[in-house]
Coordinates of C-alpha atoms and ligand atoms in Angstrom, one line a residue:
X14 CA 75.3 -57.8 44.0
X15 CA 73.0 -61.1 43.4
X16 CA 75.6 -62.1 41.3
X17 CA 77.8 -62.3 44.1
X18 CA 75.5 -63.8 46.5
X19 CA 74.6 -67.1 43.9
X20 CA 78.0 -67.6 42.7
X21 CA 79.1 -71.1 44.1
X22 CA 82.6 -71.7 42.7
X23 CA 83.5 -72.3 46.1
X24 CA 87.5 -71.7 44.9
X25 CA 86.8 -67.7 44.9
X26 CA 85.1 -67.5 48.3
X27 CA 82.0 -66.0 47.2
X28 CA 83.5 -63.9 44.5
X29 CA 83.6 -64.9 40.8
X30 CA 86.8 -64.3 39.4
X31 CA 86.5 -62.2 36.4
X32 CA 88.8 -64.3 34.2
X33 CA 86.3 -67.1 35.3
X34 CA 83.3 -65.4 33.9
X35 CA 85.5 -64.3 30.7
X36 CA 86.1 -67.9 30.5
X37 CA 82.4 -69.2 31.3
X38 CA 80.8 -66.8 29.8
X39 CA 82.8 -67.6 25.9
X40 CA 82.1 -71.1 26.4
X41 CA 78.2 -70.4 26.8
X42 CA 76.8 -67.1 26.2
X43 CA 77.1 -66.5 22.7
X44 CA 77.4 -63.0 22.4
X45 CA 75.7 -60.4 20.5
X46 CA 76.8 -58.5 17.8
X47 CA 80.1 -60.5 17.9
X48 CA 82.7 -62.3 16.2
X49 CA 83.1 -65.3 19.0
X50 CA 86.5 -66.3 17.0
X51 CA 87.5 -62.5 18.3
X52 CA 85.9 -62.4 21.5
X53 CA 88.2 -65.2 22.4
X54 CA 90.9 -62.6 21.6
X55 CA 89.5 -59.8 23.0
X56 CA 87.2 -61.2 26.1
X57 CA 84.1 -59.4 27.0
X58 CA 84.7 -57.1 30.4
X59 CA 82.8 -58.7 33.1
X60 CA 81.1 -56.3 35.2
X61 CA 79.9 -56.1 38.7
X62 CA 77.0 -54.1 39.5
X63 CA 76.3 -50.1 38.2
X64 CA 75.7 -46.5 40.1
X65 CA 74.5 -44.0 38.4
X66 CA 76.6 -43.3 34.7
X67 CA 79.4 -46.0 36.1
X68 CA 79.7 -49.5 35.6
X69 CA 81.7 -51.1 37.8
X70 CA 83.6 -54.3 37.6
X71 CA 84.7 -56.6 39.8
X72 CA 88.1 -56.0 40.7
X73 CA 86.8 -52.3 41.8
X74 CA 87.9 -50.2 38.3
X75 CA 84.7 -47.9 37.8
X76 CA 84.2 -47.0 33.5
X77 CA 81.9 -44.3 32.7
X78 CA 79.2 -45.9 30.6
X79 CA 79.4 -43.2 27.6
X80 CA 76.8 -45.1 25.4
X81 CA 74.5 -45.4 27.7
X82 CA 74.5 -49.5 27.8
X83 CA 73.9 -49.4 24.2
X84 CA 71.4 -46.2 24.2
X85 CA 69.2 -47.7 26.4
X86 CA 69.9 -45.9 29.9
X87 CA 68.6 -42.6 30.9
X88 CA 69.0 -41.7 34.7
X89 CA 71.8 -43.9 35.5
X90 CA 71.9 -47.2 36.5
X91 CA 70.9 -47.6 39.8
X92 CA 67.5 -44.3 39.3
X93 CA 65.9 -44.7 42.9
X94 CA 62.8 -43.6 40.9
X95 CA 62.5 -46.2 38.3
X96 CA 64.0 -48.9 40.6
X97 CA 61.3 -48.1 43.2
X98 CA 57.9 -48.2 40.6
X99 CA 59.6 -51.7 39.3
X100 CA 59.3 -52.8 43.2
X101 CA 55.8 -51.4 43.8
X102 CA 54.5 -52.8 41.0
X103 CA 56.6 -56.2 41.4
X104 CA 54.6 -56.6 44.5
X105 CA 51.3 -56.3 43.0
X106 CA 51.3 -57.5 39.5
X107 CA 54.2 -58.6 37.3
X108 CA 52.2 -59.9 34.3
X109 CA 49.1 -60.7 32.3
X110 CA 48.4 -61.0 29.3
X111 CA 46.9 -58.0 27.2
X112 CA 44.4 -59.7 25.3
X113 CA 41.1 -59.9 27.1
X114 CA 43.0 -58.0 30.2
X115 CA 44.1 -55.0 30.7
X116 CA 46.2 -53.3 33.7
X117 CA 47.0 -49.9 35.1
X118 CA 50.4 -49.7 33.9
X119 CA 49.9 -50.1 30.5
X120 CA 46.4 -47.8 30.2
X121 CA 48.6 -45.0 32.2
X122 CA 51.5 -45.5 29.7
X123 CA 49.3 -44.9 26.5
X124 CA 47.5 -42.0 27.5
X125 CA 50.6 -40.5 28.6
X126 CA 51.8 -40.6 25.3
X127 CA 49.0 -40.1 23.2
X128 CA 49.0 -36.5 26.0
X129 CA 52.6 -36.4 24.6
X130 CA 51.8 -36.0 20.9
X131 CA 48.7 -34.1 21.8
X132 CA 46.6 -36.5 21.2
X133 CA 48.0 -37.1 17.4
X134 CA 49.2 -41.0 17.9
X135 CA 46.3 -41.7 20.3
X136 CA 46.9 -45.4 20.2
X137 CA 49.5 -47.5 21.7
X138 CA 50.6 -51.4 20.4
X139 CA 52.9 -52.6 22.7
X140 CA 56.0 -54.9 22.1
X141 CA 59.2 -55.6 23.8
X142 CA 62.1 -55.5 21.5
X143 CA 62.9 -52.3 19.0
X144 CA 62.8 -54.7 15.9
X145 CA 59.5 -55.7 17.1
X146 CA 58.1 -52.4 16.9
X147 CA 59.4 -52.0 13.6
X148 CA 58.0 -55.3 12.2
X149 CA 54.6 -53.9 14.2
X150 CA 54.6 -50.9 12.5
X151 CA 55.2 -52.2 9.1
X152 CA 52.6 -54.7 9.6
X153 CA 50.3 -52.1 10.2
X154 CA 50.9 -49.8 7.5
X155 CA 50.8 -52.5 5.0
X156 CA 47.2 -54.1 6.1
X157 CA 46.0 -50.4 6.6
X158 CA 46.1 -49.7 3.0
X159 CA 44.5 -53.6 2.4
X160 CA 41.8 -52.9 4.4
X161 CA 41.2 -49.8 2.4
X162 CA 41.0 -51.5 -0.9
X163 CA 44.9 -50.4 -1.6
X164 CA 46.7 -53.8 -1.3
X165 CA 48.4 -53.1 -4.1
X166 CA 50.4 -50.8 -1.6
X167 CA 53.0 -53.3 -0.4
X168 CA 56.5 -51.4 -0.3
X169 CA 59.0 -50.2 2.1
X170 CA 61.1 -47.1 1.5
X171 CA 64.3 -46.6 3.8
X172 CA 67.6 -44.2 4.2
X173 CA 70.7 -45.1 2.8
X174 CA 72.8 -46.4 6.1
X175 CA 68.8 -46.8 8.0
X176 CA 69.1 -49.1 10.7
X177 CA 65.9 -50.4 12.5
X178 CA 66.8 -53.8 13.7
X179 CA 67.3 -57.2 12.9
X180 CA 64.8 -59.4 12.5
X181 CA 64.0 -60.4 9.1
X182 CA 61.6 -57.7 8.3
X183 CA 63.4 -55.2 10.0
X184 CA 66.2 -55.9 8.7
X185 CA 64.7 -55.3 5.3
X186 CA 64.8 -51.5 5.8
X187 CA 67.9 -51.7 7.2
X188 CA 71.2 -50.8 5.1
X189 CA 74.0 -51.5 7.1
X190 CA 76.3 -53.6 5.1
X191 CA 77.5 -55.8 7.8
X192 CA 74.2 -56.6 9.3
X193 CA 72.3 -57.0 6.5
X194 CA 74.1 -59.3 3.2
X195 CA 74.6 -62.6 4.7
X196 CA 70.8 -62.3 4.8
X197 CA 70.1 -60.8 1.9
X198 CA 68.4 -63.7 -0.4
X199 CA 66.1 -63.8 2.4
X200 CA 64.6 -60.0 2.7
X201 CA 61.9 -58.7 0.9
X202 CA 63.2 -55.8 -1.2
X203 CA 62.6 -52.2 -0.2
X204 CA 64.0 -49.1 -1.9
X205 CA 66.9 -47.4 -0.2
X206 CA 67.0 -43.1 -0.9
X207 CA 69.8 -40.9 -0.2
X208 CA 70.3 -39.9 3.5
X209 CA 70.7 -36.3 4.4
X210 CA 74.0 -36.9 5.9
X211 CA 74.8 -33.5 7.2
X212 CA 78.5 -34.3 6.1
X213 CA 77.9 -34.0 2.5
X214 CA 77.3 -30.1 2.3
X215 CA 74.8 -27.9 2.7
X216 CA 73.1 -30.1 -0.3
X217 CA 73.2 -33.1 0.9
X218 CA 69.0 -31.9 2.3
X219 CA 68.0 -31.0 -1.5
X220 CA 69.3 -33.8 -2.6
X221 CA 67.6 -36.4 -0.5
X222 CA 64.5 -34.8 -1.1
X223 CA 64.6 -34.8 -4.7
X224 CA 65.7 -38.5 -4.6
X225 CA 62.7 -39.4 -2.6
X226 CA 60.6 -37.3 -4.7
X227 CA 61.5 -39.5 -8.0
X228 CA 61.0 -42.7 -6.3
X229 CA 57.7 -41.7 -4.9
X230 CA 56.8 -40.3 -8.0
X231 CA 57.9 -43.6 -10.0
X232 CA 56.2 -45.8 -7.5
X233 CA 53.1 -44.6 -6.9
X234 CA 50.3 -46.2 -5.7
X235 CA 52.6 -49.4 -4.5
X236 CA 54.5 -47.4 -1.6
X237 CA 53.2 -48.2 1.7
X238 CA 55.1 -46.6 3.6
X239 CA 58.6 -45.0 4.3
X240 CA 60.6 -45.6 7.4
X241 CA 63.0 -43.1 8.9
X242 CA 65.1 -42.1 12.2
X243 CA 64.4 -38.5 12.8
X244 CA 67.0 -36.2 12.8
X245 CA 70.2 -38.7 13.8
X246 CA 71.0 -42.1 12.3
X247 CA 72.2 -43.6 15.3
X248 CA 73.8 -46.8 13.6
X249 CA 74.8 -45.3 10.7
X250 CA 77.3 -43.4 12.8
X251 CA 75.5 -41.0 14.3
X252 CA 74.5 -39.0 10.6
X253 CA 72.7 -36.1 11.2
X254 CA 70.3 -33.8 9.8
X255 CA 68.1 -31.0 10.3
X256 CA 64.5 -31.1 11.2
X257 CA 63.9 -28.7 8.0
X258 CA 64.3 -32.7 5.5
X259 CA 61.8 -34.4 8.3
X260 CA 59.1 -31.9 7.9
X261 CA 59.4 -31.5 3.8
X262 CA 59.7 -35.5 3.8
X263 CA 56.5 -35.2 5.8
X264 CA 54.9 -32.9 2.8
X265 CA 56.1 -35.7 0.3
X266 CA 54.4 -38.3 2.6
X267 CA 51.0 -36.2 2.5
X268 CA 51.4 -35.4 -1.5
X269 CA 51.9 -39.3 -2.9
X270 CA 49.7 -41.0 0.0
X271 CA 52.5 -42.9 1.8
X272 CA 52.8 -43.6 5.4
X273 CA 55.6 -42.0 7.7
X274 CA 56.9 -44.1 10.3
X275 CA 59.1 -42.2 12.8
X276 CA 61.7 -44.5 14.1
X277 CA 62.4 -43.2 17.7
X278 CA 63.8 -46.0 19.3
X279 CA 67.2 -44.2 19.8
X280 CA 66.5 -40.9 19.3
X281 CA 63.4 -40.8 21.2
X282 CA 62.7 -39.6 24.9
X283 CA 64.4 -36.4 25.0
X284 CA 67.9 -37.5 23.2
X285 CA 67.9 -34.9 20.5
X286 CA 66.2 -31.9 22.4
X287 CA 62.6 -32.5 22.5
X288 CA 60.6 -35.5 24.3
X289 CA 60.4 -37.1 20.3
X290 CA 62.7 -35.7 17.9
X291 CA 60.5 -35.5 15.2
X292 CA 59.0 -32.4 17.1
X293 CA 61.6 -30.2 16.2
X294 CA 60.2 -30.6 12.8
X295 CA 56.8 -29.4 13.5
X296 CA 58.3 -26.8 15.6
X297 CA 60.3 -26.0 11.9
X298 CA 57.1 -26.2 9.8
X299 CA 57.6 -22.8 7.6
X300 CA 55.1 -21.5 5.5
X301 CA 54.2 -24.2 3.1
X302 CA 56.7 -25.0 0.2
X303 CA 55.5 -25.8 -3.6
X304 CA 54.0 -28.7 -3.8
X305 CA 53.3 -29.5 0.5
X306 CA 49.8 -29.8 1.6
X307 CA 48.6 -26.6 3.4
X308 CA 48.4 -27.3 7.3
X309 CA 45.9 -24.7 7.9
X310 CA 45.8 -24.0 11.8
X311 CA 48.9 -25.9 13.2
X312 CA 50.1 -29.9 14.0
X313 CA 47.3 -31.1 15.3
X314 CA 44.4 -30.3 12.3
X315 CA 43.9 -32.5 10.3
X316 CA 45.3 -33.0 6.5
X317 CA 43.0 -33.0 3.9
X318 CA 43.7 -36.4 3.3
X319 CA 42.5 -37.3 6.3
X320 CA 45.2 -39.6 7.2
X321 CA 47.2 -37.7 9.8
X322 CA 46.7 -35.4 11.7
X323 CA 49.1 -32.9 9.9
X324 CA 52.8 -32.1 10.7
X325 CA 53.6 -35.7 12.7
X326 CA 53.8 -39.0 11.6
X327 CA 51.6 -41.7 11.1
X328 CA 53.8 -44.3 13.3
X329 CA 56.2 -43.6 16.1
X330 CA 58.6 -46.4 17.0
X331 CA 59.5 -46.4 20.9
X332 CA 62.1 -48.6 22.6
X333 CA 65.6 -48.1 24.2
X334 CA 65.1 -45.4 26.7
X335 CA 61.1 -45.7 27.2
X336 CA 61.9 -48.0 30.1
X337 CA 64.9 -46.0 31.5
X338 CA 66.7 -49.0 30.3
X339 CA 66.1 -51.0 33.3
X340 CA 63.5 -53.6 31.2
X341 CA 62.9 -54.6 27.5
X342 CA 59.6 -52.4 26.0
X343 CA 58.7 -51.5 23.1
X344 CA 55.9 -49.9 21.2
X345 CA 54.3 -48.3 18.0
X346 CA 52.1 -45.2 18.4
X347 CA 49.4 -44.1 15.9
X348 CA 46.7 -42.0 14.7
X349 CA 43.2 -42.6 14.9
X350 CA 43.2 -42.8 11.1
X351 CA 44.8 -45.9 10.9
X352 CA 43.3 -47.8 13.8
X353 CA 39.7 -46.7 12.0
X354 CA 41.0 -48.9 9.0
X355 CA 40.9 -51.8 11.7
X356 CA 37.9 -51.1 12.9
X357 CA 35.4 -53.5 11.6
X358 CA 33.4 -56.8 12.6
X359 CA 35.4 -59.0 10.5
X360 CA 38.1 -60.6 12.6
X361 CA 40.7 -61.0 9.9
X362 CA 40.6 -57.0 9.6
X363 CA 41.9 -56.7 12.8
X364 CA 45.7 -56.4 13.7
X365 CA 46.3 -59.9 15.2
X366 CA 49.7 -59.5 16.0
X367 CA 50.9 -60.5 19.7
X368 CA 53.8 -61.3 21.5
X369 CA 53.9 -62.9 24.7
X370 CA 55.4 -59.9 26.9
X371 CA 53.5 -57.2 25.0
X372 CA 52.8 -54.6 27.6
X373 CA 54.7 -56.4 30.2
X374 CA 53.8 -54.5 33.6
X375 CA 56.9 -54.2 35.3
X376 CA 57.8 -52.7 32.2
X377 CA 55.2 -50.5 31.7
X378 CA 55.6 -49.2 35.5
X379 CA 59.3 -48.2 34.7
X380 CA 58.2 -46.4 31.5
X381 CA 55.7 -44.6 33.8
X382 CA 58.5 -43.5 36.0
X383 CA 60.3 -42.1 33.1
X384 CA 57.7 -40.0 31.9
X385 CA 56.7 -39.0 35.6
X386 CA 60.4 -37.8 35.3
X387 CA 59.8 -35.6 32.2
X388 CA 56.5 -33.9 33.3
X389 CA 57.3 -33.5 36.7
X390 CA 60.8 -32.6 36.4
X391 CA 62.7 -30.4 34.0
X392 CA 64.7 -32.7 32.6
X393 CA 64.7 -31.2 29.0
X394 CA 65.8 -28.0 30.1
X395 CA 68.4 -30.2 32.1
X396 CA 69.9 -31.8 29.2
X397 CA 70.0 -28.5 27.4
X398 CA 72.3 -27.5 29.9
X399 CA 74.1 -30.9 29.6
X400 CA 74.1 -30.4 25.8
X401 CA 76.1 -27.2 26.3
X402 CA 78.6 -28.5 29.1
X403 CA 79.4 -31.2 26.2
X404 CA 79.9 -29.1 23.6
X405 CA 82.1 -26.3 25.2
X406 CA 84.2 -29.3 27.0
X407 CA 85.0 -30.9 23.0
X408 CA 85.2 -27.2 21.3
X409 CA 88.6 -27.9 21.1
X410 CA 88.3 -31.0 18.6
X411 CA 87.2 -28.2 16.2
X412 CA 90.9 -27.7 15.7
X413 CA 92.2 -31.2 15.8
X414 CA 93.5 -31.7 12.1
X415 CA 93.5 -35.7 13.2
X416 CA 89.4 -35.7 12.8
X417 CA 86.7 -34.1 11.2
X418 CA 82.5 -33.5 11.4
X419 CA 82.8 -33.1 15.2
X420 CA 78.8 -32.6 15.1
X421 CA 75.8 -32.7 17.8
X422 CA 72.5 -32.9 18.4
X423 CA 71.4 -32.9 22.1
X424 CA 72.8 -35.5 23.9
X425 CA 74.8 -37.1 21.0
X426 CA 77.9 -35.6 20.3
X427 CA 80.3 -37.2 17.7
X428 CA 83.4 -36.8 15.5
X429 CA 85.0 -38.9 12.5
X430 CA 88.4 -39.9 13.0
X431 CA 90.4 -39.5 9.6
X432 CA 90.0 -42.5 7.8
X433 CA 93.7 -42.5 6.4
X434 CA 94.7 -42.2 10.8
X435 CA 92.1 -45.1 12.0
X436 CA 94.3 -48.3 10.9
X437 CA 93.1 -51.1 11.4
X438 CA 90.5 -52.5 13.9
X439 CA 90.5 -48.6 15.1
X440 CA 87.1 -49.2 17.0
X441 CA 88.4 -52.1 18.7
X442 CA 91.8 -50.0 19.7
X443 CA 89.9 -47.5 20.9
X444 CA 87.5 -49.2 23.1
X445 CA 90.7 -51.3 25.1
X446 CA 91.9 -47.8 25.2
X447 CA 89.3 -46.2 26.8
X448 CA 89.2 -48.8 29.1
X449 CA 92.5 -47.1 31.0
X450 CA 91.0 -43.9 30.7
X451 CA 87.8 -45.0 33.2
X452 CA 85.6 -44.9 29.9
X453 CA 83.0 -47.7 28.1
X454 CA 82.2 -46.7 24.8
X455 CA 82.3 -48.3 21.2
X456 CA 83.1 -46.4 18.1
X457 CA 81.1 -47.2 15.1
X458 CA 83.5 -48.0 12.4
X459 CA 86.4 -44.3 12.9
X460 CA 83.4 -42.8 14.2
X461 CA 84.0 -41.8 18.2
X462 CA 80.4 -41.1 19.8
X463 CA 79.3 -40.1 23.0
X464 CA 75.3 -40.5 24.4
X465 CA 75.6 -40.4 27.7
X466 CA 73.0 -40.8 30.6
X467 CA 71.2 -37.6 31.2
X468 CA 74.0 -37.4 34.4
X469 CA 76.2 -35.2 32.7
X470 CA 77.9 -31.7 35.0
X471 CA 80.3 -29.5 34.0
X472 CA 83.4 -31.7 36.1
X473 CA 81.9 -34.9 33.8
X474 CA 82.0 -32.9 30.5
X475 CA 85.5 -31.7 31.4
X476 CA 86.3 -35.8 31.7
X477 CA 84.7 -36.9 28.9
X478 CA 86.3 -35.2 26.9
X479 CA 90.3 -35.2 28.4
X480 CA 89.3 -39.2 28.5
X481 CA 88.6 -38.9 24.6
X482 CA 91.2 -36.8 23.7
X483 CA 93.7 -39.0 25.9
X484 CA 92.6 -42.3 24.5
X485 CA 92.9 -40.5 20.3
X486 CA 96.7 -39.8 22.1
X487 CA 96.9 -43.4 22.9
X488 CA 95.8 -45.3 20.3
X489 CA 97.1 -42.6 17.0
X490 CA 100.1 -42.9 18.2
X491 CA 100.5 -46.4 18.4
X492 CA 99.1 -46.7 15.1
X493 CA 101.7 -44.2 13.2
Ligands
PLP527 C1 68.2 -50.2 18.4 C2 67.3 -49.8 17.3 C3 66.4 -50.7 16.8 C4 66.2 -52.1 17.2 O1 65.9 -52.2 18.6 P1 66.2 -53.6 19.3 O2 65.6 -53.5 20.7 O3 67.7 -53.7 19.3 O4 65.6 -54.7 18.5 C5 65.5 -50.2 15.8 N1 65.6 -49.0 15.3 C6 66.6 -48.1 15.8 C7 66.6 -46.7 15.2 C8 67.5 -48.5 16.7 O5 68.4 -47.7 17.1

């Protein structure tokens, strides 16, 4: 609506046109991750304003916003809730800096969480991009170990197909091809393992384990820590796994003194199931397998290494959906283990990391409405229910001999479609197509995904998935 009310082309009366913004908006925004040469082909949709899971753009066509703005957006985009704590705290503090201040906002936020891993991670470093949380939380595991005499404790482990960002040191654990080469002479190396991709047989799990095993065996004593998305790799292509590898990759993690850092940023905040995914892998922990430390009387006792308390990790990794996705945040949680290694009257022991919005407040008011939203609420339960509307309304992909690994996990339902089908720029086709089915969303190579806002009926289910199965009519078709 703003948008409308500044816009001053006085040849549109008020309204931009949106070939004007197209047209503006290539010759100065430079658009994320984009080809510009093929923007210019295929020109970014401008949109209007959004309500509830619709964007809307401005010549009135309404899409249903099936990726959730990039995985960000969890009530909709227009949440009286969230849109209402933003205001409040708008009109009492926006701002200050968190070192040598604090505010209510962000105090309320950590001990929320910390209450949220029952008092495991008790401590909260704040950031505002995903990446950043990453490079926090790498940071951190790294001059842990120095300060405990193990510098010599320096390397990164990741998953094959791992994303966690792009900044440089993100991007080092990061093994997506196309993000990741052009910048490859300037990464520092980490060691990639096999993924549990759920698509490779029921060994895929024993096989990831036993590759991990050999490279923590070989590297001992100069692993810091390993880095993993519980449960989905979102980037990847939505890969999934059970929460049976997390929790013996955890045992691993206890057995050759390496730090787990649980990247949530996507899969976080109730996507998979549980408020953090990597719950469902304490809610998995069996009795304990050969070679696992013992855990004694439950998650929250501590390992007798004393670095963890045992069952979660040692980092979680929060972004995308803390805020609602209304307002960049991000942050790492840990245990009081490793903020004790900190802990000291030498300044250069501390962690001296900053940014300048770290902890912003209107941020951190948002991200209070969201987990208001989860304990007051029953939204779990809700997006069980969700979870089962989408899975009945795409049962009948199951048959469709044109895909394969139609697979979910909460609120992230996705199939593959058959490479030898896709043709050529098949994510590309199949976004345009969408587009004249009323649905936004952006396959990942021939995989077609859905993660929806938690707005999901039975009706919406229904259309999600005649829209799908429409636009795989559409654009197979035209490909044969
Ligand atoms: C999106 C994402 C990131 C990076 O977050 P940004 O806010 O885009 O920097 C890191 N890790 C995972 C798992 C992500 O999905």
């Amino acid at each position: 609506m703003t948008n409308i009310a500044h816009n001053t082309d006085p040849s549109h009366a008020g309204l931009p046109h949106p070939h004007d913004l197209q047209r503006r908006s290539l010759a100065a925004v430079w658009h994320p991750c984009t080809q510009m040469a093929r923007a210019a082909v295929v020109p970014p949709l401008p949109i209007a304003r959004g309500d509830g899971p619709w964007l809307i753009d401005y010549e009135g066509r309404r899409y249903f916003d099936a990726n959730s703005s990039w995985w960000v957006n969890l009530f909709g985009h227009s949440d009286d809730g969230i849109k209402s704590a933003i205001h409040q705290q708008l009109d009492t503090l926006a701002h200050v800096m968190l070192a040598g201040c604090t505010h209510a906002p962000a105090v309320e936020l950590a001990e929320k969480l910390s209450a949220l891993t029952g008092g495991a991670l008790g401590h909260t470093f704040f950031a505002s991009d995903g990446a950043s949380a990453v490079e926090i939380a790498l940071k951190m595991s790294f001059h842990s170990w120095r300060n405990r005499g193990q510098e010599a404790k320096r390397e990164f482990v990741c998953l094959r197909h791992g994303y966690h960002g792009e900044t440089i040191g993100a991007l080092a654990v990061t093994d997506v091809a196309v993000f990741r080469d052009a910048y490859a002479p300037l990464l520092m190396q980490a060691h990639v393992v096999a993924s549990p991709d759920s698509r490779q047989g029921p060994d895929s799990e024993a096989l990831a384990l036993a590759d991990l095993r050999k490279l923590l065996e070989a590297r001992q004593g100069h692993i810091a820590a390993l880095i993993i998305e519980p449960l989905v790799q979102c980037a990847a292509g939505m890969v999934m796994h059970a929460p049976s590898y997390l929790h013996a990759v955890r045992a691993l993690c206890d057995t050759f003194g390496v730090h787990l850092i649980a990247d949530e940023i996507a899969v976080g905040c109730g996507r998979t199931g549980t408020f953090f995914a990597f719950e469902q892998a304490l809610a998995s922990a069996g009795p304990p397998q050969a070679g696992e430390t013992p855990s004694g009387g439950g998650a929250h006792t501590r390992a007798p290494g004393g670095t963890h308390p045992f069952g979660w990790p040692d980092f979680i990794t929060l972004s995308k959906g803390i805020s609602g996705g209304m307002l960049p945040l991000s942050l790492v949680l840990t245990t009081e283990a490793v903020y004790q290694c900190f802990w000291s009257d030498d300044v250069a022991r501390g962690f001296l990391h900053s940014h300048s919005y770290t902890g912003n407040a209107l941020a951190c008011a948002a991200a209070n409405a969201v987990l208001d939203r989860f304990a007051s609420g029953n939204v779990l339960e809700h997006n069980r229910q969700q979870s089962a509307w989408l899975q009945q309304a795409f049962a009948p992909l199951q048959a469709d001999t044109r895909v394969q690994h139609l697979r979910q996990r909460g609120m992230i339902l996705a199939f593959d479609v058959r490479p030898e089908l896709a043709g050529q720029r098949f994510a590309e086709r199949f976004h345009l197509a969408a587009r004249q089915h009323e649905l936004l969303i952006r396959p990942i190579g021939n995989t077609v995904y859905l993660m929806p806002p938690y707005l999901v009926d039975e009706p919406t289910a229904q259309f999600l998935a005649q829209a799908v199965t429409q636009t795989l009519n559409d654009v197979l078709h035209h490909a044969a």
